[in-house]
Structure formats: C-alpha cells, structure tokens
C-alpha cells in the first residue's frame, strides 16, 4: 500500500477467499475492492455476479468506463438474466 500511494497508483484488491469478515481492504486504504457474489448467491455455477466497492467519485468513473466499453449487457432486469 505504501509503495502504491507513494507513486500515486490506484490499488485494486479481490479478497474473494478472505471474506469481509476476515479482511477490510477499504479500511487499509485500498482504492477499489472487488468481491465475487457468485458463491454467495448461486453456488451451482449457474449465476455470475460481483460488486466493486470504493469511493463514490472513483466508482462513478468506473461506471462511465463500463458503459462506454460495454462491459455489461445492460442496466435493466430485462437485459440480463435474473437471479430468481
């Protein structure tokens, strides 16, 4: 973390195996935390999901980039498979 901050680099962590109960990267100064929601919601390899956590302004930029490059099929339930 210290090296990244010293060189003004963003830090992104995927602590999927270490649940939020065990580690809290945002409290440690990480810029973006990515969590897999798939294992919590589906568990049967039939659903893919995830979340990105961080400062609001940074996530807004990430959201704009996601919409420009088409990283997801859409923003409405009708454009994606539902988790029902």
mmCIF file of C-alpha atoms in Angstrom:
data_model
loop_
_atom_site.group_PDB
_atom_site.id
_atom_site.type_symbol
_atom_site.label_atom_id
_atom_site.label_comp_id
_atom_site.label_asym_id
_atom_site.label_seq_id
_atom_site.Cartn_x
_atom_site.Cartn_y
_atom_site.Cartn_z
ATOM 1 C CA UNK A 1 0.000 0.000 0.000
ATOM 2 C CA UNK A 2 2.737 2.443 0.901
ATOM 3 C CA UNK A 3 4.528 1.935 -2.423
ATOM 4 C CA UNK A 4 1.310 2.434 -4.417
ATOM 5 C CA UNK A 5 0.427 5.617 -2.533
ATOM 6 C CA UNK A 6 3.976 6.930 -2.883
ATOM 7 C CA UNK A 7 3.770 6.556 -6.675
ATOM 8 C CA UNK A 8 0.118 7.723 -6.848
ATOM 9 C CA UNK A 9 -1.131 4.363 -8.136
ATOM 10 C CA UNK A 10 -4.632 3.000 -7.663
ATOM 11 C CA UNK A 11 -4.892 -0.201 -5.698
ATOM 12 C CA UNK A 12 -7.452 -2.873 -6.557
ATOM 13 C CA UNK A 13 -7.940 -5.955 -4.401
ATOM 14 C CA UNK A 14 -10.045 -9.079 -4.884
ATOM 15 C CA UNK A 15 -10.236 -10.658 -1.422
ATOM 16 C CA UNK A 16 -12.740 -13.309 -2.506
ATOM 17 C CA UNK A 17 -11.181 -16.053 -0.410
ATOM 18 C CA UNK A 18 -10.803 -13.769 2.605
ATOM 19 C CA UNK A 19 -14.378 -12.690 3.256
ATOM 20 C CA UNK A 20 -15.232 -9.175 4.523
ATOM 21 C CA UNK A 21 -15.427 -10.735 7.974
ATOM 22 C CA UNK A 22 -11.686 -11.526 7.829
ATOM 23 C CA UNK A 23 -10.255 -8.535 5.968
ATOM 24 C CA UNK A 24 -11.451 -4.974 5.329
ATOM 25 C CA UNK A 25 -9.290 -3.591 2.491
ATOM 26 C CA UNK A 26 -11.051 -0.200 2.341
ATOM 27 C CA UNK A 27 -10.066 0.426 5.960
ATOM 28 C CA UNK A 28 -6.486 -0.430 4.950
ATOM 29 C CA UNK A 29 -6.516 2.271 2.251
ATOM 30 C CA UNK A 30 -7.265 0.197 -0.863
ATOM 31 C CA UNK A 31 -8.961 2.260 -3.599
ATOM 32 C CA UNK A 32 -11.245 -0.403 -5.131
ATOM 33 C CA UNK A 33 -12.336 -3.716 -3.652
ATOM 34 C CA UNK A 34 -13.902 -6.334 -5.910
ATOM 35 C CA UNK A 35 -15.949 -9.159 -4.380
ATOM 36 C CA UNK A 36 -17.389 -12.182 -6.129
ATOM 37 C CA UNK A 37 -21.057 -12.521 -5.262
ATOM 38 C CA UNK A 38 -21.411 -15.727 -7.267
ATOM 39 C CA UNK A 39 -20.502 -18.116 -4.479
ATOM 40 C CA UNK A 40 -22.892 -16.382 -2.062
ATOM 41 C CA UNK A 41 -25.892 -16.177 -4.409
ATOM 42 C CA UNK A 42 -25.714 -19.177 -6.729
ATOM 43 C CA UNK A 43 -23.250 -21.779 -5.618
ATOM 44 C CA UNK A 44 -24.195 -24.032 -8.535
ATOM 45 C CA UNK A 45 -22.145 -22.462 -11.345
ATOM 46 C CA UNK A 46 -25.345 -21.092 -12.925
ATOM 47 C CA UNK A 47 -25.061 -17.468 -11.828
ATOM 48 C CA UNK A 48 -22.305 -14.878 -12.123
ATOM 49 C CA UNK A 49 -22.231 -11.747 -10.006
ATOM 50 C CA UNK A 50 -19.922 -9.351 -8.270
ATOM 51 C CA UNK A 51 -19.556 -5.959 -6.650
ATOM 52 C CA UNK A 52 -16.992 -3.183 -6.750
ATOM 53 C CA UNK A 53 -16.587 -1.022 -3.651
ATOM 54 C CA UNK A 54 -14.690 2.223 -3.190
ATOM 55 C CA UNK A 55 -15.004 5.995 -3.116
ATOM 56 C CA UNK A 56 -18.085 7.322 -4.888
ATOM 57 C CA UNK A 57 -16.211 9.559 -7.360
ATOM 58 C CA UNK A 58 -13.883 6.751 -8.387
ATOM 59 C CA UNK A 59 -16.761 4.312 -8.867
ATOM 60 C CA UNK A 60 -18.635 6.877 -10.973
ATOM 61 C CA UNK A 61 -15.624 6.981 -13.314
ATOM 62 C CA UNK A 62 -15.573 3.183 -13.381
ATOM 63 C CA UNK A 63 -19.298 3.131 -14.179
ATOM 64 C CA UNK A 64 -18.817 5.563 -17.088
ATOM 65 C CA UNK A 65 -15.994 3.428 -18.472
ATOM 66 C CA UNK A 66 -18.083 0.280 -18.090
ATOM 67 C CA UNK A 67 -20.950 1.858 -20.049
ATOM 68 C CA UNK A 68 -18.631 3.148 -22.797
ATOM 69 C CA UNK A 69 -16.877 -0.165 -23.441
ATOM 70 C CA UNK A 70 -19.967 -2.311 -22.981
ATOM 71 C CA UNK A 71 -18.751 -4.462 -20.105
ATOM 72 C CA UNK A 72 -22.315 -5.465 -19.232
ATOM 73 C CA UNK A 73 -25.336 -6.219 -21.423
ATOM 74 C CA UNK A 74 -27.487 -3.528 -19.811
ATOM 75 C CA UNK A 75 -28.832 -1.837 -16.713
ATOM 76 C CA UNK A 76 -32.355 -3.254 -16.587
ATOM 77 C CA UNK A 77 -33.529 -6.657 -15.367
ATOM 78 C CA UNK A 78 -34.945 -7.365 -18.842
ATOM 79 C CA UNK A 79 -31.480 -7.053 -20.407
ATOM 80 C CA UNK A 80 -29.842 -9.614 -18.110
ATOM 81 C CA UNK A 81 -30.777 -12.975 -16.685
ATOM 82 C CA UNK A 82 -32.414 -12.575 -13.325
ATOM 83 C CA UNK A 83 -31.144 -14.180 -10.132
ATOM 84 C CA UNK A 84 -34.548 -15.755 -9.376
#
